[in-house]
Each structure stands twice: as C-alpha cells, then as structure tokens.
C-alpha cells in the first residue's frame, strides 16, 4: 500500500492550476457538494444565464426579424466548436438536434454511400442509443449488424484496438461505429489507427465523441476522421438537452447525404422550390431551424473553453484522473473496489470507473448521505469525473475521502435503492 497524497497536496495543485479561476465562473449553489459527474451533465456557467437572457431580449425586441441573425447559428456555432474543441476547420460542423438523431443521420448516410455492402460493425459496450439506432438501421436496410464482444474481459477496459478490429473487416463492411471514449469504462480508442484501418477496407467510420469532447483533444481533421457526432451537455457544460453536433469532413461531403432531407439543406431555401436540391457544403446536412436558446448556451460555454484552451483542459483531465487513480490505489482498492479504466493516460478520457458488487447502493449513499455526486452504471460500476473547468483538485480529494468513508462505515448497507429513476 502506498501513502495517499494529503489534502494540502491537492490544495497545492489548485494553487498551481492555470485553470483554477474558471471554477468561479460556474454557478455553484452548494460548496459542500463534491460534483464528480460533469461527464454526465456539466455545471452551469454564470455567463450562460446572461447569454440566454440576452437572446430572449432580442426575441422580445425583434420578433421574427431576429431570424436575420439567427438563421446560420447551427453553422456559426459549429465552426466555433470545430475550432475550439474538435480540431476541425470551418465548414464541417453543425450544432443541431441530438447525438442520437445525428448518429442516425450520419450512419444512414454512410450506409447509402456504400451500396452493395451489407455489414455494420459496432461493439457490445457501445452507448445504448447507438446500439438501438444501429439495430434499427440494420433492419431497415436489410443488413447484418456485427457486435464485437468487448464486455466479458474487464481487464481490457472495453478497449478495441485496430488489431482486434482487423479480422472483422472485409469488403462487405459499409460502416463501423465506435465511441472515442467508452461511456462506461472510460477507455479511449486510437482514433487515427482505427479510422485508417476502416478506410483501407473501403468502409466509412462514424465516431461518437460524446464522452470525449471537452475532456480530450480531438484532432478530427488531422486524424483523418470522415464522420463524427457528439453532445454538448457533458464536458462542454451547455446544459440539459442542449443541441448536439455533427462533423462531416470536406472530403466526403459530396459523397454522403443524410436520410432526412429538410428545408435547411435546400440550396435556395427561401425559394421554397418544388423539389429537393441539396446545398453544397455542411449546410446540405442541416435538417431544420436551429434551436436558438440551445445554440446560445453552446456558444456561451464554448467562449469559456476558448479562453481556457483545449490543451490546458485536456492536461487537467489527465492530472485529475491520475490523482483519482492514486487515491483509488491507496484508499479504495484495499476496501474491495476495482479500477475498470486503463491506467495509461493516453487510453482514457476525463472519467474513471470504479467496480464494486454494491455499486448501486454505494452510489446512492454517496448522493444521499455523503454529498458526493457520481453516477451508477449497470451492472456494477460507479463513474467519477474531473470536469477540468468546473472541478478543483480539492473537490476530487474530498470526494474520494468520502467514498472511502462510505466504504469503511458501510453507510450504503441500509440505504434505499429506489432513490431515483435516472442513474
Ligand atoms: C451521452 C451520450 C449520448 C446521448 O445521446 P442524446 O441523443 O443526447 O440523448 C449518445 N452517445 C453517447 C456515446 C453518449 O455518451
């Protein structure tokens, strides 16, 4: 057993942290709570309250005339997102709809761009919405869905390497889709190696970066990504149900077309012509009116991230998860917890996952008795995150100390497991 870093060391990390001041830009109403769930829903930036109020004022003042400056919001905020968080040059990103809808759109587009190929590949540990959407698409197109089993070996941390994927690929594969960072175990895939391999076989790769964006540096242009989707309410702090994003690399924009052909993708939108005539560029992928309150919120939190800079944010996610793993080793492993996330920082994102047979009871007790917000994932794990702009090192330290306390005093044994319907 190694000795744990003490609280003064955590405070020293906060004093040396170039991002420390960003925490005060969030509206934190109860300082006694350790909020370690920014991977599920980020905290509220103060600036967003003002930004939304300002948009409401424009609506009140200008009414329908406001559309003159709202109409291109999905592209404008998409370009900002691309620049700040995706490593994407302008003209390839839209902020719109939900991750689920965007995934359906891009996977559907990939399938029709590879006629004659009848196989779709994903993994068993993929996020539920992704698996369900692929099941539906396979049925709709009469295709075979191959699901790689990466759940049975906990040591693997759900990670899929290019070498593991290779035997599944052949010239019948139209589409491969995986998460950049696994939502449950937190393992991070090698985007470049996997994308290269899939493209070598003539298939298209769709990345779901929902659990990666805002916690790790994404270089979508440089790593050769064709298609990607993700959300904005996790590490990007844009609020519950804020619009998601889709990325379509310039290289494939003419080649792929999304199944829902809406009027915002029409070349001369306000000519209201009889037939669909798709606009060039990323606009040809937009379905409908941008959600203005949503895009306002995304723009506001991205402005904060721009000031912080993604490299500093990613570095803090590494340092924060490193500290979590060291506290896990000294405090939690001896009490029966396991680590389900890779120890190599380049193979994980901003959260780590702790395994325990009583994970549900522990996660519930942490919320109700110890003021630590984590989340439980079926069947037996708890996720804890460092959301770099909103979380301090001391908050992580305190949270882990309380998890240890919870295990030592077994406060979870007499808890009420029906505490909530959303985990
Ligand atoms: C959070 C998450 C989603 C969420 O989808 P919504 O459409 O926003 O509800 C989808 N995929 C992954 C991988 C996620 O982590």
Coordinates of C-alpha atoms and ligand atoms in Angstrom, one line a residue:
X1 CA 0.0 0.0 0.0
X2 CA 1.3 3.4 -0.9
X3 CA 0.6 6.6 1.1
X4 CA -2.2 8.8 -0.2
X5 CA -1.4 12.4 -1.2
X6 CA -2.7 14.5 1.6
X7 CA -5.2 17.4 1.3
X8 CA -2.5 20.1 1.3
X9 CA -1.0 18.5 -1.8
X10 CA -4.4 18.7 -3.5
X11 CA -4.7 22.4 -2.4
X12 CA -1.1 23.0 -3.8
X13 CA -2.3 21.5 -7.2
X14 CA -5.2 24.0 -7.2
X15 CA -2.8 26.9 -6.4
X16 CA -0.6 25.9 -9.3
X17 CA -3.5 25.2 -11.7
X18 CA -3.7 27.7 -14.6
X19 CA -7.4 26.9 -14.9
X20 CA -8.3 27.3 -11.2
X21 CA -10.2 30.6 -11.7
X22 CA -12.6 29.1 -14.1
X23 CA -14.4 27.3 -11.3
X24 CA -15.8 30.7 -10.0
X25 CA -17.4 31.3 -13.5
X26 CA -19.9 28.5 -12.7
X27 CA -23.0 29.0 -10.6
X28 CA -22.3 26.6 -7.7
X29 CA -25.0 26.9 -5.1
X30 CA -23.7 24.4 -2.5
X31 CA -20.0 24.3 -1.9
X32 CA -20.4 21.3 0.4
X33 CA -21.2 19.0 -2.5
X34 CA -18.5 17.3 -4.5
X35 CA -19.8 17.3 -8.0
X36 CA -17.9 14.5 -9.8
X37 CA -20.5 13.9 -12.5
X38 CA -19.5 16.5 -15.1
X39 CA -19.2 13.7 -17.7
X40 CA -23.0 13.2 -17.4
X41 CA -24.1 16.8 -17.1
X42 CA -21.7 19.7 -16.8
X43 CA -22.3 22.6 -14.3
X44 CA -24.0 25.9 -15.3
X45 CA -21.7 28.7 -16.4
X46 CA -22.8 32.1 -15.0
X47 CA -22.2 33.7 -18.4
X48 CA -24.8 31.4 -19.9
X49 CA -27.6 32.9 -17.8
X50 CA -26.8 36.3 -19.2
X51 CA -26.4 35.0 -22.8
X52 CA -29.8 33.3 -22.7
X53 CA -31.4 36.4 -21.2
X54 CA -29.8 38.5 -24.0
X55 CA -31.3 36.2 -26.6
X56 CA -34.7 36.4 -25.0
X57 CA -34.4 40.2 -25.2
X58 CA -33.6 40.0 -28.9
X59 CA -36.7 37.8 -29.4
X60 CA -38.8 40.3 -27.5
X61 CA -37.4 43.3 -29.4
X62 CA -37.2 41.9 -32.9
X63 CA -39.6 39.0 -33.1
X64 CA -39.4 37.3 -36.4
X65 CA -36.8 39.9 -37.7
X66 CA -34.4 38.2 -35.3
X67 CA -34.0 35.4 -37.8
X68 CA -31.8 37.7 -39.9
X69 CA -29.0 37.0 -37.4
X70 CA -30.2 33.6 -36.2
X71 CA -30.6 31.7 -39.4
X72 CA -27.0 30.5 -39.7
X73 CA -26.5 29.7 -36.0
X74 CA -26.0 25.9 -36.5
X75 CA -23.0 26.6 -38.8
X76 CA -21.6 29.6 -36.9
X77 CA -21.6 27.8 -33.5
X78 CA -20.5 24.6 -35.3
X79 CA -17.4 26.5 -36.7
X80 CA -16.6 27.8 -33.2
X81 CA -16.9 24.2 -31.8
X82 CA -14.7 22.9 -34.5
X83 CA -12.1 25.5 -33.8
X84 CA -12.2 25.2 -30.0
X85 CA -12.8 21.5 -29.3
X86 CA -12.7 19.3 -32.4
X87 CA -9.6 20.3 -34.4
X88 CA -11.9 21.0 -37.3
X89 CA -11.5 23.7 -39.9
X90 CA -14.6 25.8 -40.6
X91 CA -17.4 24.5 -42.8
X92 CA -17.5 20.9 -41.5
X93 CA -19.5 21.1 -38.2
X94 CA -23.2 21.8 -37.3
X95 CA -24.6 22.3 -33.8
X96 CA -28.0 20.8 -34.1
X97 CA -30.5 18.1 -33.0
X98 CA -29.4 15.4 -30.6
X99 CA -26.5 13.0 -30.7
X100 CA -29.0 10.2 -31.3
X101 CA -30.6 11.9 -34.3
X102 CA -27.2 12.9 -35.7
X103 CA -25.9 9.4 -35.3
X104 CA -28.9 8.1 -37.2
X105 CA -28.3 10.7 -39.9
X106 CA -24.6 10.0 -40.4
X107 CA -24.8 6.2 -40.1
X108 CA -27.7 6.2 -42.6
X109 CA -25.7 8.4 -44.9
X110 CA -22.7 6.1 -44.6
X111 CA -24.8 3.0 -45.4
X112 CA -26.3 4.5 -48.6
X113 CA -22.8 5.8 -49.7
X114 CA -21.6 2.1 -49.7
X115 CA -24.3 0.4 -51.8
X116 CA -24.0 -3.4 -52.1
X117 CA -22.1 -3.7 -48.8
X118 CA -24.3 -5.5 -46.2
X119 CA -22.4 -5.4 -42.9
X120 CA -22.3 -2.8 -40.0
X121 CA -19.8 -3.2 -37.1
X122 CA -20.0 -1.9 -33.6
X123 CA -19.1 -3.1 -30.1
X124 CA -21.2 -4.5 -27.2
X125 CA -20.0 -1.8 -24.9
X126 CA -21.3 1.0 -27.1
X127 CA -23.8 3.5 -25.6
X128 CA -27.4 2.2 -25.7
X129 CA -28.8 4.7 -28.1
X130 CA -26.0 3.9 -30.6
X131 CA -26.8 0.2 -30.4
X132 CA -30.5 0.6 -30.7
X133 CA -30.1 3.0 -33.7
X134 CA -27.8 0.6 -35.4
X135 CA -30.3 -2.3 -34.8
X136 CA -33.0 -0.2 -36.4
X137 CA -30.8 0.8 -39.4
X138 CA -29.7 -2.8 -40.0
X139 CA -33.4 -3.9 -40.0
X140 CA -34.4 -1.0 -42.3
X141 CA -31.6 -1.7 -44.8
X142 CA -31.7 -5.5 -44.5
X143 CA -28.1 -5.6 -43.2
X144 CA -26.1 -7.7 -40.8
X145 CA -25.1 -6.0 -37.5
X146 CA -21.9 -7.5 -36.1
X147 CA -21.4 -6.6 -32.4
X148 CA -17.8 -7.2 -31.1
X149 CA -17.9 -8.6 -27.6
X150 CA -15.7 -6.4 -25.5
X151 CA -17.6 -6.7 -22.3
X152 CA -16.6 -10.1 -21.0
X153 CA -13.0 -9.2 -20.2
X154 CA -12.9 -6.5 -17.5
X155 CA -9.1 -6.3 -17.8
X156 CA -9.4 -5.0 -21.3
X157 CA -11.4 -2.0 -20.1
X158 CA -13.7 -2.3 -23.1
X159 CA -10.9 -1.1 -25.3
X160 CA -10.9 -2.1 -29.0
X161 CA -7.5 -1.9 -30.8
X162 CA -7.0 -1.7 -34.6
X163 CA -5.6 -5.2 -34.3
X164 CA -8.7 -6.5 -32.6
X165 CA -10.9 -4.9 -35.2
X166 CA -8.9 -6.1 -38.3
X167 CA -10.3 -9.6 -38.5
X168 CA -13.9 -8.3 -38.7
X169 CA -13.2 -6.1 -41.7
X170 CA -13.8 -7.1 -45.3
X171 CA -15.3 -5.7 -48.5
X172 CA -18.8 -6.4 -47.3
X173 CA -18.5 -3.8 -44.5
X174 CA -20.2 -0.5 -45.1
X175 CA -20.0 1.1 -41.7
X176 CA -18.0 0.9 -38.5
X177 CA -19.0 3.0 -35.5
X178 CA -17.5 3.2 -32.0
X179 CA -17.2 5.8 -29.2
X180 CA -14.0 7.8 -28.9
X181 CA -14.2 7.3 -25.1
X182 CA -16.3 4.4 -23.8
X183 CA -19.1 5.9 -21.7
X184 CA -18.9 3.2 -19.1
X185 CA -15.2 2.0 -18.6
X186 CA -13.8 5.3 -19.9
X187 CA -11.3 3.6 -22.3
X188 CA -10.2 5.8 -25.2
X189 CA -9.7 4.5 -28.7
X190 CA -6.9 5.2 -31.1
X191 CA -8.9 7.3 -33.5
X192 CA -6.2 7.6 -36.2
X193 CA -5.3 3.9 -36.3
X194 CA -8.9 2.7 -36.4
X195 CA -10.0 5.3 -38.9
X196 CA -7.1 4.4 -41.2
X197 CA -7.8 0.7 -41.0
X198 CA -11.6 1.1 -41.7
X199 CA -10.9 3.4 -44.7
X200 CA -8.4 1.0 -46.1
X201 CA -11.2 -1.5 -46.4
X202 CA -13.4 1.0 -48.2
X203 CA -15.9 1.4 -45.3
X204 CA -16.9 4.6 -43.5
X205 CA -16.2 5.2 -39.9
X206 CA -18.6 7.2 -37.6
X207 CA -17.1 8.3 -34.3
X208 CA -19.3 9.1 -31.3
X209 CA -17.3 11.6 -29.3
X210 CA -20.0 12.4 -26.7
X211 CA -17.8 11.3 -23.8
X212 CA -14.6 12.7 -25.3
X213 CA -15.4 16.2 -26.4
X214 CA -14.2 18.8 -23.9
X215 CA -12.1 16.4 -22.0
X216 CA -9.5 15.2 -24.5
X217 CA -8.0 16.9 -27.5
X218 CA -9.7 15.8 -30.7
X219 CA -8.0 16.4 -34.0
X220 CA -10.7 15.3 -36.3
X221 CA -9.1 16.9 -39.4
X222 CA -5.6 15.7 -38.7
X223 CA -6.6 12.2 -37.6
X224 CA -8.4 11.6 -40.9
X225 CA -11.9 11.3 -39.5
X226 CA -14.7 11.2 -42.0
X227 CA -17.8 11.5 -39.8
X228 CA -18.4 12.2 -36.1
X229 CA -21.1 13.2 -33.7
X230 CA -21.2 14.2 -30.0
X231 CA -23.1 16.1 -27.4
X232 CA -22.5 19.4 -25.7
X233 CA -24.1 18.9 -22.2
X234 CA -21.4 16.7 -20.7
X235 CA -17.8 18.2 -20.6
X236 CA -18.9 21.2 -22.7
X237 CA -21.3 22.4 -20.0
X238 CA -24.0 23.6 -22.3
X239 CA -27.0 22.4 -20.3
X240 CA -29.5 19.6 -20.2
X241 CA -30.8 18.8 -23.7
X242 CA -28.5 21.4 -25.4
X243 CA -28.1 20.7 -29.1
X244 CA -25.5 18.1 -30.2
X245 CA -23.1 18.3 -33.1
X246 CA -22.2 16.5 -36.3
X247 CA -18.9 16.7 -38.2
X248 CA -18.6 15.8 -41.9
X249 CA -15.1 16.2 -43.3
X250 CA -14.9 18.3 -46.5
X251 CA -13.5 15.2 -48.3
X252 CA -16.8 13.2 -48.0
X253 CA -19.4 16.0 -48.0
X254 CA -20.3 15.5 -51.7
X255 CA -20.3 11.7 -51.3
X256 CA -22.6 11.3 -48.4
X257 CA -26.2 12.5 -47.8
X258 CA -28.3 12.3 -44.7
X259 CA -31.6 10.5 -44.9
X260 CA -33.7 13.4 -43.5
X261 CA -33.9 16.0 -46.3
X262 CA -35.1 19.1 -44.6
X263 CA -35.6 22.6 -45.9
X264 CA -32.4 24.0 -44.3
X265 CA -30.4 21.7 -46.6
X266 CA -32.1 23.2 -49.7
X267 CA -29.8 25.3 -52.0
X268 CA -32.2 28.2 -52.4
X269 CA -34.0 27.7 -49.1
X270 CA -36.4 30.7 -49.4
X271 CA -37.3 30.0 -53.0
X272 CA -39.3 27.1 -51.4
X273 CA -39.0 25.1 -54.7
X274 CA -41.0 22.0 -55.6
X275 CA -38.0 19.6 -55.4
X276 CA -35.1 19.0 -53.1
X277 CA -31.9 20.4 -54.4
X278 CA -29.2 19.9 -51.8
X279 CA -26.9 22.8 -50.9
X280 CA -23.2 22.4 -51.2
X281 CA -21.1 22.1 -48.1
X282 CA -22.1 21.4 -44.5
X283 CA -25.4 23.3 -44.9
X284 CA -26.6 20.4 -47.0
X285 CA -26.6 18.3 -43.8
X286 CA -28.9 20.6 -41.8
X287 CA -32.5 19.5 -41.3
X288 CA -34.3 22.4 -39.8
X289 CA -34.4 25.6 -37.7
X290 CA -31.6 25.9 -35.2
X291 CA -32.6 25.7 -31.5
X292 CA -31.7 29.3 -30.6
X293 CA -31.7 29.1 -26.8
X294 CA -29.7 25.9 -27.2
X295 CA -27.1 27.3 -29.6
X296 CA -26.8 30.4 -27.4
X297 CA -26.0 28.2 -24.5
X298 CA -23.4 26.2 -26.5
X299 CA -21.8 29.4 -27.8
X300 CA -21.6 30.8 -24.3
X301 CA -19.8 27.7 -22.8
X302 CA -17.5 27.4 -25.9
X303 CA -16.4 31.0 -25.3
X304 CA -15.3 30.0 -21.9
X305 CA -13.5 26.9 -23.3
X306 CA -11.8 29.1 -25.9
X307 CA -10.3 31.3 -23.2
X308 CA -9.1 28.3 -21.3
X309 CA -7.8 26.4 -24.3
X310 CA -8.3 22.7 -25.0
X311 CA -4.7 21.7 -24.4
X312 CA -4.8 23.0 -20.8
X313 CA -8.2 21.4 -20.2
X314 CA -7.0 18.1 -21.5
X315 CA -3.9 18.3 -19.3
X316 CA -6.0 18.9 -16.3
X317 CA -8.3 15.9 -17.1
X318 CA -5.1 13.8 -17.2
X319 CA -3.8 15.2 -13.9
X320 CA -7.2 14.9 -12.2
X321 CA -7.8 11.3 -13.3
X322 CA -4.2 10.5 -12.3
X323 CA -4.9 11.8 -8.8
X324 CA -8.1 9.8 -8.7
X325 CA -6.2 6.6 -9.6
X326 CA -3.6 7.2 -7.0
X327 CA -6.3 7.8 -4.3
X328 CA -8.1 4.7 -5.6
X329 CA -4.9 2.6 -5.1
X330 CA -4.3 3.7 -1.6
X331 CA -7.8 4.1 -0.2
X332 CA -10.3 2.2 -2.3
X333 CA -8.5 -0.9 -3.7
X334 CA -7.9 -2.3 -0.2
X335 CA -11.6 -1.9 0.5
X336 CA -12.7 -4.1 -2.4
X337 CA -13.1 -1.7 -5.2
X338 CA -11.6 -2.3 -8.7
X339 CA -10.5 0.1 -11.4
X340 CA -12.2 -0.6 -14.7
X341 CA -10.4 2.2 -16.7
X342 CA -7.0 2.0 -18.3
X343 CA -4.1 3.3 -16.3
X344 CA -2.3 4.7 -19.4
X345 CA -3.5 8.3 -19.6
X346 CA -3.4 8.3 -23.4
X347 CA -6.0 5.5 -23.3
X348 CA -8.6 7.2 -21.1
X349 CA -10.7 10.4 -21.0
X350 CA -11.9 12.6 -18.2
X351 CA -13.6 10.0 -16.1
X352 CA -12.6 6.8 -14.3
X353 CA -14.8 3.9 -13.4
X354 CA -14.8 2.0 -10.1
X355 CA -16.2 -1.5 -9.8
X356 CA -17.9 -2.9 -6.7
X357 CA -20.7 -5.5 -6.3
X358 CA -22.7 -3.0 -4.3
X359 CA -22.1 -0.1 -6.7
X360 CA -25.7 0.9 -6.9
X361 CA -26.1 1.1 -3.1
X362 CA -22.8 2.9 -2.8
X363 CA -23.6 5.5 -5.5
X364 CA -27.0 6.1 -3.9
X365 CA -25.4 6.5 -0.4
X366 CA -22.8 8.9 -1.8
X367 CA -25.5 11.2 -3.0
X368 CA -27.9 10.9 -0.1
X369 CA -25.5 10.7 2.8
X370 CA -22.1 12.0 1.8
X371 CA -22.9 14.8 -0.7
X372 CA -20.9 13.3 -3.5
X373 CA -22.5 13.2 -6.9
X374 CA -21.2 10.3 -9.0
X375 CA -23.2 8.0 -11.2
X376 CA -24.0 4.3 -11.2
X377 CA -23.9 2.2 -14.3
X378 CA -25.3 -1.2 -14.6
X379 CA -24.3 -3.8 -13.6
X380 CA -21.7 -2.9 -11.0
X381 CA -19.8 0.4 -11.6
X382 CA -19.6 4.0 -10.5
X383 CA -18.2 6.7 -12.7
X384 CA -16.2 9.7 -11.3
X385 CA -15.1 12.6 -13.4
X386 CA -12.8 15.5 -13.4
X387 CA -14.5 18.2 -15.5
X388 CA -11.5 20.5 -15.8
X389 CA -13.1 23.9 -15.8
X390 CA -15.6 23.3 -13.0
X391 CA -13.8 20.8 -10.7
X392 CA -11.0 21.6 -8.3
X393 CA -8.4 19.1 -7.2
X394 CA -9.5 19.6 -3.6
X395 CA -13.1 18.7 -4.6
X396 CA -11.8 15.4 -6.1
X397 CA -9.7 14.7 -3.0
X398 CA -12.7 15.4 -0.7
X399 CA -14.9 13.3 -2.9
X400 CA -12.6 10.3 -2.7
X401 CA -12.2 10.7 1.0
X402 CA -15.9 10.5 1.4
X403 CA -16.1 7.4 -0.9
X404 CA -13.6 5.8 1.4
X405 CA -15.6 6.9 4.4
X406 CA -18.7 5.4 2.9
X407 CA -17.0 2.0 2.3
X408 CA -15.3 2.0 5.7
X409 CA -18.5 2.8 7.7
X410 CA -20.7 0.8 5.3
X411 CA -23.4 3.5 5.3
X412 CA -24.6 2.1 2.0
X413 CA -25.9 -1.2 3.5
X414 CA -29.1 0.3 4.9
X415 CA -29.8 2.6 2.0
X416 CA -32.9 3.0 -0.1
X417 CA -32.1 1.7 -3.6
X418 CA -35.2 3.4 -5.1
X419 CA -33.7 6.8 -4.7
X420 CA -34.2 7.8 -8.3
X421 CA -35.3 6.6 -11.7
X422 CA -32.4 8.3 -13.6
X423 CA -28.9 7.0 -12.8
Ligands
LIG1 C1 -24.4 10.9 -23.7 C2 -24.3 10.1 -25.0 C3 -25.3 10.1 -25.9 C4 -26.6 10.9 -25.7 O1 -27.5 10.9 -26.7 P1 -28.7 12.0 -26.7 O2 -29.2 11.8 -28.0 O3 -28.1 13.3 -26.4 O4 -29.6 11.6 -25.6 C5 -25.1 9.4 -27.1 N1 -24.0 8.6 -27.3 C6 -23.0 8.6 -26.4 C7 -21.8 7.8 -26.6 C8 -23.1 9.3 -25.2 O5 -22.2 9.3 -24.3

